[in-house]
Amino acid sequence: MVAKVIDGKAFAANVRAQVADHVASLKKTNGITPGLAVVLVGEDPASQVYVRSKGKQTVEVGMNSYEHKLDASTSEEDLLALVDRLNNDPDVHGILVQLPLPKHLNEDLVINSIDPAKDVDGFHISNVGLLGTGQKSMVPCTPLGCLMMLRNHHGSLSGMDAVVIGRSNIVGKPMAQLLLGDSCTVTIAHSRTKDLPDVVRRADIVVAAVGRPEMVPGDWIKPGATVIDVGINRIERDGKNVLVGDVHYESAAQTAGAITPVPGGVGPMTIACLLANTLTACCRANGLPEPEGLTA
Ligand code: NDP
């Protein structure tokens, strides 16, 4: 079997187009423009790239983008004061504090100071609790993107065996909650899991979020399974820097029924879902119906 390639780039473009349509109609009908504020503390090069890309795509879908760049030595007090201002700004519907923060800042404290209704990353403890109890929440962007692609490929996920490899708060755990919410039978694997190959071989859906280049080989994949590769790993191959996932793509694609490539799979969906979350937050804040198909 040669797997169908799930094209995250095209899927993300479609999500952004849907968001742009909703934004245009919100402006026209309600005179409202959704706004996303992104806070960057310090000069981490990868974070700078992400923030630039988020700002650009926010404007492209017709939303307002507010960028706040703070010095690496910014005090916790000043950062919390900025978050408080954004919480109280009616033009700001989504707030994202780019992680990681410099070491002297308490990430949990800062994230939990964001108004949960504006927490478009879905990391606030209230949103984690709401998701865990199956209530309406803001859902972390990367797992939301994975869920959208899985639903699109399968229709219903009900009754499927899913394995999530990785138990981080930003990917693994919320991904498992979302799959459970869609009635999968979910196993969460991690570095202490015994006989990981055997666990993975039972799965109809494999989500790999580990951060280890090409760790999952094709012979762990059940024939016909759907493989969602969240990993983004930079490695050197043949003297060139290349991006690879957590799954060994070439071998897994021989066995899987469908697979996301790296790059061009889950990656582009993350910012598209950030925009979708900002739109959702804006609709909720204004008592308007939420956009269909863009939330969990
Ligand atoms: P973390 O480092 O926070 O978590 C990694 C998880 O993998 C941990 O739960 C760890 O287990 C588990 N793990 C590590 N080694 C093994 C192993 N040998 N066998 C089984 N499990 C293992 O990573 P993140 O969740 O933040 O990210 C995971 C990957 O996804 C990274 O490559 C990251 O770059 C990528 N990513 C991609 C995004 C996108 O937009 N596409 C967004 C976010 C992340 P334990 O808990 O036991 O230590």
Tab-separated table of C-alpha atoms and ligand atoms in Angstrom:
chain	number	residue	atom	x	y	z
A	1	MET	CA	0.000	0.000	0.000
A	2	VAL	CA	1.210	3.513	-0.719
A	3	ALA	CA	-0.363	6.069	1.577
A	4	LYS	CA	-2.504	8.999	0.538
A	5	VAL	CA	-0.591	12.151	1.397
A	6	ILE	CA	-2.598	14.508	3.598
A	7	ASP	CA	-1.638	17.918	2.248
A	8	GLY	CA	-1.520	20.220	5.275
A	9	LYS	CA	-0.445	23.191	3.175
A	10	ALA	CA	-3.557	23.006	0.998
A	11	PHE	CA	-5.757	22.216	4.003
A	12	ALA	CA	-4.385	25.229	5.900
A	13	ALA	CA	-4.954	27.483	2.871
A	14	ASN	CA	-8.564	26.323	2.839
A	15	VAL	CA	-8.973	27.033	6.581
A	16	ARG	CA	-7.487	30.518	6.108
A	17	ALA	CA	-9.855	31.164	3.183
A	18	GLN	CA	-12.838	30.158	5.356
A	19	VAL	CA	-11.599	32.430	8.147
A	20	ALA	CA	-11.132	35.309	5.674
A	21	ASP	CA	-14.718	34.859	4.395
A	22	HIS	CA	-16.100	34.959	7.950
A	23	VAL	CA	-13.996	38.001	8.804
A	24	ALA	CA	-15.239	39.840	5.706
A	25	SER	CA	-18.844	39.120	6.619
A	26	LEU	CA	-18.294	40.102	10.281
A	27	LYS	CA	-16.929	43.452	9.092
A	28	LYS	CA	-19.727	44.010	6.621
A	29	THR	CA	-22.663	42.836	8.712
A	30	ASN	CA	-21.556	43.677	12.243
A	31	GLY	CA	-18.820	46.292	11.814
A	32	ILE	CA	-16.448	44.090	13.852
A	33	THR	CA	-12.827	43.280	12.978
A	34	PRO	CA	-11.263	40.430	14.967
A	35	GLY	CA	-7.921	41.373	16.528
A	36	LEU	CA	-5.001	39.186	17.607
A	37	ALA	CA	-2.277	40.457	19.946
A	38	VAL	CA	1.023	38.601	19.954
A	39	VAL	CA	3.549	39.266	22.701
A	40	LEU	CA	7.202	38.414	22.118
A	41	VAL	CA	9.716	38.771	24.928
A	42	GLY	CA	13.378	38.664	23.903
A	43	GLU	CA	15.041	37.789	20.638
A	44	ASP	CA	14.867	34.022	20.254
A	45	PRO	CA	15.376	33.629	16.463
A	46	ALA	CA	12.799	30.831	16.005
A	47	SER	CA	10.205	32.795	18.003
A	48	GLN	CA	10.868	35.896	15.889
A	49	VAL	CA	10.175	33.894	12.724
A	50	TYR	CA	6.942	32.458	14.165
A	51	VAL	CA	5.718	35.867	15.347
A	52	ARG	CA	6.435	37.467	11.956
A	53	SER	CA	4.581	34.697	10.203
A	54	LYS	CA	1.609	34.925	12.579
A	55	GLY	CA	1.377	38.713	12.087
A	56	LYS	CA	1.523	38.405	8.303
A	57	GLN	CA	-1.160	35.706	8.101
A	58	THR	CA	-3.392	37.579	10.572
A	59	VAL	CA	-3.420	40.628	8.296
A	60	GLU	CA	-3.899	38.460	5.185
A	61	VAL	CA	-7.223	37.107	6.509
A	62	GLY	CA	-8.398	40.655	7.227
A	63	MET	CA	-7.880	40.708	11.002
A	64	ASN	CA	-6.041	43.337	13.016
A	65	SER	CA	-2.613	42.275	14.231
A	66	TYR	CA	-1.072	43.881	17.315
A	67	GLU	CA	2.557	42.970	17.928
A	68	HIS	CA	4.193	43.733	21.262
A	69	LYS	CA	7.942	43.182	21.307
A	70	LEU	CA	9.505	43.433	24.723
A	71	ASP	CA	13.108	43.414	25.787
A	72	ALA	CA	14.551	40.117	27.107
A	73	SER	CA	15.061	41.789	30.510
A	74	THR	CA	11.370	42.800	30.855
A	75	SER	CA	10.126	42.248	34.402
A	76	GLU	CA	7.291	39.890	35.221
A	77	GLU	CA	5.356	42.851	36.599
A	78	ASP	CA	5.599	44.742	33.301
A	79	LEU	CA	4.622	41.674	31.267
A	80	LEU	CA	1.616	40.986	33.514
A	81	ALA	CA	0.600	44.651	33.216
A	82	LEU	CA	0.662	44.369	29.408
A	83	VAL	CA	-1.440	41.179	29.483
A	84	ASP	CA	-3.906	42.965	31.776
A	85	ARG	CA	-4.182	45.866	29.307
A	86	LEU	CA	-4.802	43.437	26.439
A	87	ASN	CA	-7.374	41.531	28.540
A	88	ASN	CA	-9.298	44.793	28.908
A	89	ASP	CA	-8.920	46.003	25.328
A	90	PRO	CA	-12.205	45.371	23.451
A	91	ASP	CA	-10.398	45.451	20.077
A	92	VAL	CA	-8.252	42.479	21.097
A	93	HIS	CA	-10.092	39.150	20.840
A	94	GLY	CA	-7.083	36.838	20.997
A	95	ILE	CA	-3.863	37.064	23.025
A	96	LEU	CA	-0.831	34.888	22.423
A	97	VAL	CA	2.323	35.092	24.516
A	98	GLN	CA	5.058	33.454	22.462
A	99	LEU	CA	6.824	30.657	24.342
A	100	PRO	CA	9.431	29.965	25.551
A	101	LEU	CA	9.777	32.999	27.811
A	102	PRO	CA	13.151	34.048	29.216
A	103	LYS	CA	14.058	32.007	32.308
A	104	HIS	CA	13.328	34.738	34.892
A	105	LEU	CA	9.635	34.817	33.867
A	106	ASN	CA	7.131	32.290	35.234
A	107	GLU	CA	5.373	30.887	32.128
A	108	ASP	CA	2.489	29.319	34.047
A	109	LEU	CA	1.798	32.551	35.888
A	110	VAL	CA	1.867	34.597	32.679
A	111	ILE	CA	-0.303	32.164	30.674
A	112	ASN	CA	-2.825	31.915	33.496
A	113	SER	CA	-3.076	35.713	33.650
A	114	ILE	CA	-4.577	35.794	30.118
A	115	ASP	CA	-8.371	36.090	30.016
A	116	PRO	CA	-9.391	32.460	29.196
A	117	ALA	CA	-11.861	33.775	26.592
A	118	LYS	CA	-8.939	35.426	24.741
A	119	ASP	CA	-6.485	32.541	25.282
A	120	VAL	CA	-6.244	31.512	21.618
A	121	ASP	CA	-3.359	29.128	22.356
A	122	GLY	CA	-5.675	27.187	24.706
A	123	PHE	CA	-2.967	26.842	27.374
A	124	HIS	CA	-4.800	28.572	30.258
A	125	ILE	CA	-5.629	26.173	33.071
A	126	SER	CA	-9.367	26.975	32.656
A	127	ASN	CA	-9.300	25.966	29.010
A	128	VAL	CA	-7.375	22.791	29.849
A	129	GLY	CA	-10.083	21.938	32.403
A	130	LEU	CA	-12.927	22.783	30.034
A	131	LEU	CA	-11.417	20.600	27.288
A	132	GLY	CA	-10.844	17.763	29.778
A	133	THR	CA	-14.478	17.862	30.861
A	134	GLY	CA	-15.846	18.096	27.318
A	135	GLN	CA	-17.029	21.699	27.658
A	136	LYS	CA	-16.663	24.557	25.199
A	137	SER	CA	-13.070	25.835	25.415
A	138	MET	CA	-10.271	27.362	23.398
A	139	VAL	CA	-8.409	24.357	21.954
A	140	PRO	CA	-4.606	24.332	21.456
A	141	CYS	CA	-3.851	25.065	17.801
A	142	THR	CA	-1.629	22.141	16.788
A	143	PRO	CA	-3.920	19.383	18.111
A	144	LEU	CA	-6.937	21.231	16.669
A	145	GLY	CA	-5.249	21.183	13.257
A	146	CYS	CA	-4.562	17.451	13.586
A	147	LEU	CA	-8.188	16.800	14.543
A	148	MET	CA	-9.478	18.790	11.556
A	149	MET	CA	-7.334	16.766	9.160
A	150	LEU	CA	-8.383	13.456	10.751
A	151	ARG	CA	-12.081	14.363	10.614
A	152	ASN	CA	-11.724	15.456	7.021
A	153	HIS	CA	-10.031	12.192	6.058
A	154	HIS	CA	-12.241	9.784	8.008
A	155	GLY	CA	-15.530	11.557	8.616
A	156	SER	CA	-16.321	9.902	11.961
A	157	LEU	CA	-13.454	8.779	14.233
A	158	SER	CA	-15.817	6.915	16.542
A	159	GLY	CA	-14.513	3.574	17.814
A	160	MET	CA	-11.076	3.897	16.209
A	161	ASP	CA	-7.954	2.902	18.149
A	162	ALA	CA	-5.686	5.938	18.451
A	163	VAL	CA	-2.180	6.168	19.870
A	164	VAL	CA	-0.672	9.538	20.734
A	165	ILE	CA	3.083	9.340	21.254
A	166	GLY	CA	4.057	12.190	23.575
A	167	ARG	CA	2.324	13.629	26.637
A	168	SER	CA	3.230	17.329	26.530
A	169	ASN	CA	0.707	19.921	27.657
A	170	ILE	CA	0.755	21.659	24.278
A	171	VAL	CA	0.390	18.663	21.949
A	172	GLY	CA	0.129	15.144	23.398
A	173	LYS	CA	-2.380	15.621	26.224
A	174	PRO	CA	-4.843	17.933	24.403
A	175	MET	CA	-4.595	15.709	21.302
A	176	ALA	CA	-5.587	12.701	23.384
A	177	GLN	CA	-8.522	14.647	24.899
A	178	LEU	CA	-9.756	15.656	21.450
A	179	LEU	CA	-9.570	12.089	20.134
A	180	LEU	CA	-11.402	10.859	23.225
A	181	GLY	CA	-14.005	13.566	22.611
A	182	ASP	CA	-14.492	12.088	19.127
A	183	SER	CA	-14.977	8.636	20.728
A	184	CYS	CA	-11.647	7.045	19.833
A	185	THR	CA	-10.125	4.492	22.186
A	186	VAL	CA	-6.999	6.421	23.130
A	187	THR	CA	-3.593	5.302	24.352
A	188	ILE	CA	-1.037	7.925	25.373
A	189	ALA	CA	2.530	6.677	24.988
A	190	HIS	CA	5.661	8.359	26.359
A	191	SER	CA	9.306	7.717	27.134
A	192	ARG	CA	8.463	5.081	29.768
A	193	THR	CA	5.999	3.132	27.626
A	194	LYS	CA	6.881	-0.561	27.449
A	195	ASP	CA	7.016	-2.121	23.999
A	196	LEU	CA	6.118	1.016	22.066
A	197	PRO	CA	6.281	-0.769	18.668
A	198	ASP	CA	3.576	-3.190	19.808
A	199	VAL	CA	1.392	-0.348	21.135
A	200	VAL	CA	1.723	1.567	17.853
A	201	ARG	CA	1.012	-1.538	15.735
A	202	ARG	CA	-2.494	-1.775	17.219
A	203	ALA	CA	-3.468	1.762	16.237
A	204	ASP	CA	-5.792	2.895	13.441
A	205	ILE	CA	-4.563	6.444	14.105
A	206	VAL	CA	-0.999	7.302	15.126
A	207	VAL	CA	-0.158	10.843	16.221
A	208	ALA	CA	3.572	11.256	16.782
A	209	ALA	CA	4.595	14.273	18.913
A	210	VAL	CA	7.936	13.309	20.325
A	211	GLY	CA	10.683	15.529	18.939
A	212	ARG	CA	12.943	12.657	17.843
A	213	PRO	CA	13.869	12.514	14.166
A	214	GLU	CA	12.272	9.601	12.301
A	215	MET	CA	11.811	7.574	15.487
A	216	VAL	CA	8.724	5.706	14.244
A	217	PRO	CA	9.626	3.303	11.405
A	218	GLY	CA	7.214	1.904	8.848
A	219	ASP	CA	7.170	-1.571	10.396
A	220	TRP	CA	5.471	-0.156	13.520
A	221	ILE	CA	2.525	1.047	11.414
A	222	LYS	CA	-0.591	-1.106	11.051
A	223	PRO	CA	-1.433	-1.500	7.340
A	224	GLY	CA	-3.929	1.195	6.369
A	225	ALA	CA	-3.479	3.298	9.533
A	226	THR	CA	-3.549	7.094	9.422
A	227	VAL	CA	-0.307	8.714	10.547
A	228	ILE	CA	-0.194	12.313	11.757
A	229	ASP	CA	3.385	13.460	12.223
A	230	VAL	CA	3.630	16.506	14.484
A	231	GLY	CA	7.410	16.390	14.853
A	232	ILE	CA	9.605	19.122	13.433
A	233	ASN	CA	13.261	18.152	13.634
A	234	ARG	CA	16.158	19.856	11.915
A	235	ILE	CA	18.885	17.406	10.934
A	236	GLU	CA	21.866	17.401	8.615
A	237	ARG	CA	21.653	14.995	5.677
A	238	ASP	CA	24.096	14.804	2.786
A	239	GLY	CA	25.650	18.055	3.978
A	240	LYS	CA	22.310	19.897	3.930
A	241	ASN	CA	20.013	21.042	6.729
A	242	VAL	CA	16.651	19.336	6.291
A	243	LEU	CA	13.394	19.122	8.248
A	244	VAL	CA	12.105	15.684	9.174
A	245	GLY	CA	9.255	14.468	11.342
A	246	ASP	CA	9.101	11.958	14.181
A	247	VAL	CA	8.025	9.295	11.673
A	248	HIS	CA	10.288	7.714	9.078
A	249	TYR	CA	8.221	8.990	6.168
A	250	GLU	CA	9.483	6.808	3.318
A	251	SER	CA	8.908	3.501	5.113
A	252	ALA	CA	5.696	4.567	6.899
A	253	ALA	CA	4.170	5.734	3.608
A	254	GLN	CA	4.496	2.167	2.281
A	255	THR	CA	2.249	0.790	5.042
A	256	ALA	CA	-0.033	3.621	6.150
A	257	GLY	CA	-3.364	4.403	4.504
A	258	ALA	CA	-2.728	8.135	4.864
A	259	ILE	CA	0.131	10.223	6.203
A	260	THR	CA	1.085	13.859	6.772
A	261	PRO	CA	4.471	14.861	5.360
A	262	VAL	CA	7.079	17.022	7.099
A	263	PRO	CA	7.267	19.786	6.070
A	264	GLY	CA	3.833	20.545	4.640
A	265	GLY	CA	1.649	18.516	7.007
A	266	VAL	CA	0.733	19.573	10.532
A	267	GLY	CA	3.044	22.626	10.554
A	268	PRO	CA	0.975	24.961	8.327
A	269	MET	CA	-2.213	24.010	10.209
A	270	THR	CA	-0.993	25.483	13.483
A	271	ILE	CA	-1.154	29.152	12.451
A	272	ALA	CA	-4.344	28.537	10.432
A	273	CYS	CA	-5.944	27.209	13.643
A	274	LEU	CA	-4.643	30.186	15.594
A	275	LEU	CA	-6.568	32.422	13.174
A	276	ALA	CA	-9.625	30.163	13.462
A	277	ASN	CA	-9.423	30.398	17.271
A	278	THR	CA	-9.184	34.194	17.114
A	279	LEU	CA	-12.289	34.291	14.935
A	280	THR	CA	-14.089	31.934	17.339
A	281	ALA	CA	-13.082	34.106	20.323
A	282	CYS	CA	-14.345	37.213	18.521
A	283	CYS	CA	-17.705	35.586	17.702
A	284	ARG	CA	-18.135	34.390	21.302
A	285	ALA	CA	-17.199	37.824	22.701
A	286	ASN	CA	-19.897	39.410	20.545
A	287	GLY	CA	-22.582	36.773	21.152
A	288	LEU	CA	-22.503	35.709	17.502
A	289	PRO	CA	-22.708	32.131	16.155
A	290	GLU	CA	-19.345	30.391	15.931
A	291	PRO	CA	-17.939	29.520	12.504
A	292	GLU	CA	-18.833	25.937	11.640
A	293	GLY	CA	-16.042	23.407	11.088
A	294	LEU	CA	-13.350	25.656	12.584
A	295	THR	CA	-13.678	24.574	16.215
A	296	ALA	CA	-13.525	21.237	18.008
B	1	NDP	P1	7.984	17.735	24.381
B	1	NDP	O1	9.461	17.601	24.408
B	1	NDP	O2	7.322	18.661	25.330
B	1	NDP	O3	7.337	16.271	24.614
B	1	NDP	C1	7.861	15.157	23.972
B	1	NDP	C2	7.136	13.923	24.443
B	1	NDP	O4	7.702	12.816	23.763
B	1	NDP	C3	7.256	13.658	25.940
B	1	NDP	O5	5.997	13.345	26.476
B	1	NDP	C4	8.209	12.482	26.017
B	1	NDP	O6	7.923	11.566	27.054
B	1	NDP	C5	7.951	11.783	24.695
B	1	NDP	N1	9.127	11.000	24.304
B	1	NDP	C6	10.417	11.382	24.244
B	1	NDP	N2	11.190	10.372	23.848
B	1	NDP	C7	10.378	9.319	23.669
B	1	NDP	C8	10.594	7.979	23.268
B	1	NDP	N3	11.814	7.502	22.980
B	1	NDP	N4	9.531	7.160	23.169
B	1	NDP	C9	8.286	7.602	23.453
B	1	NDP	N5	8.019	8.870	23.832
B	1	NDP	C10	9.055	9.721	23.944
B	1	NDP	O7	7.599	18.055	22.874
B	1	NDP	P2	6.321	18.788	22.233
B	1	NDP	O8	5.089	18.018	22.533
B	1	NDP	O9	6.357	20.225	22.537
B	1	NDP	O10	6.669	18.639	20.688
B	1	NDP	C11	6.819	17.384	20.065
B	1	NDP	C12	7.280	17.566	18.647
B	1	NDP	O11	6.291	18.298	17.936
B	1	NDP	C13	8.565	18.378	18.481
B	1	NDP	O12	9.271	17.893	17.347
B	1	NDP	C14	8.089	19.785	18.181
B	1	NDP	O13	9.008	20.530	17.425
B	1	NDP	C15	6.859	19.469	17.365
B	1	NDP	N6	5.843	20.516	17.394
B	1	NDP	C16	5.297	20.874	16.189
B	1	NDP	C17	4.322	21.824	16.126
B	1	NDP	C18	3.734	22.149	14.794
B	1	NDP	O14	3.239	23.233	14.604
B	1	NDP	N7	3.742	21.232	13.847
B	1	NDP	C19	3.856	22.534	17.316
B	1	NDP	C20	4.415	22.020	18.555
B	1	NDP	C21	5.384	21.056	18.565
B	1	NDP	P3	8.130	11.929	28.620
B	1	NDP	O15	6.967	12.806	28.960
B	1	NDP	O16	8.081	10.610	29.271
B	1	NDP	O17	9.444	12.635	28.727
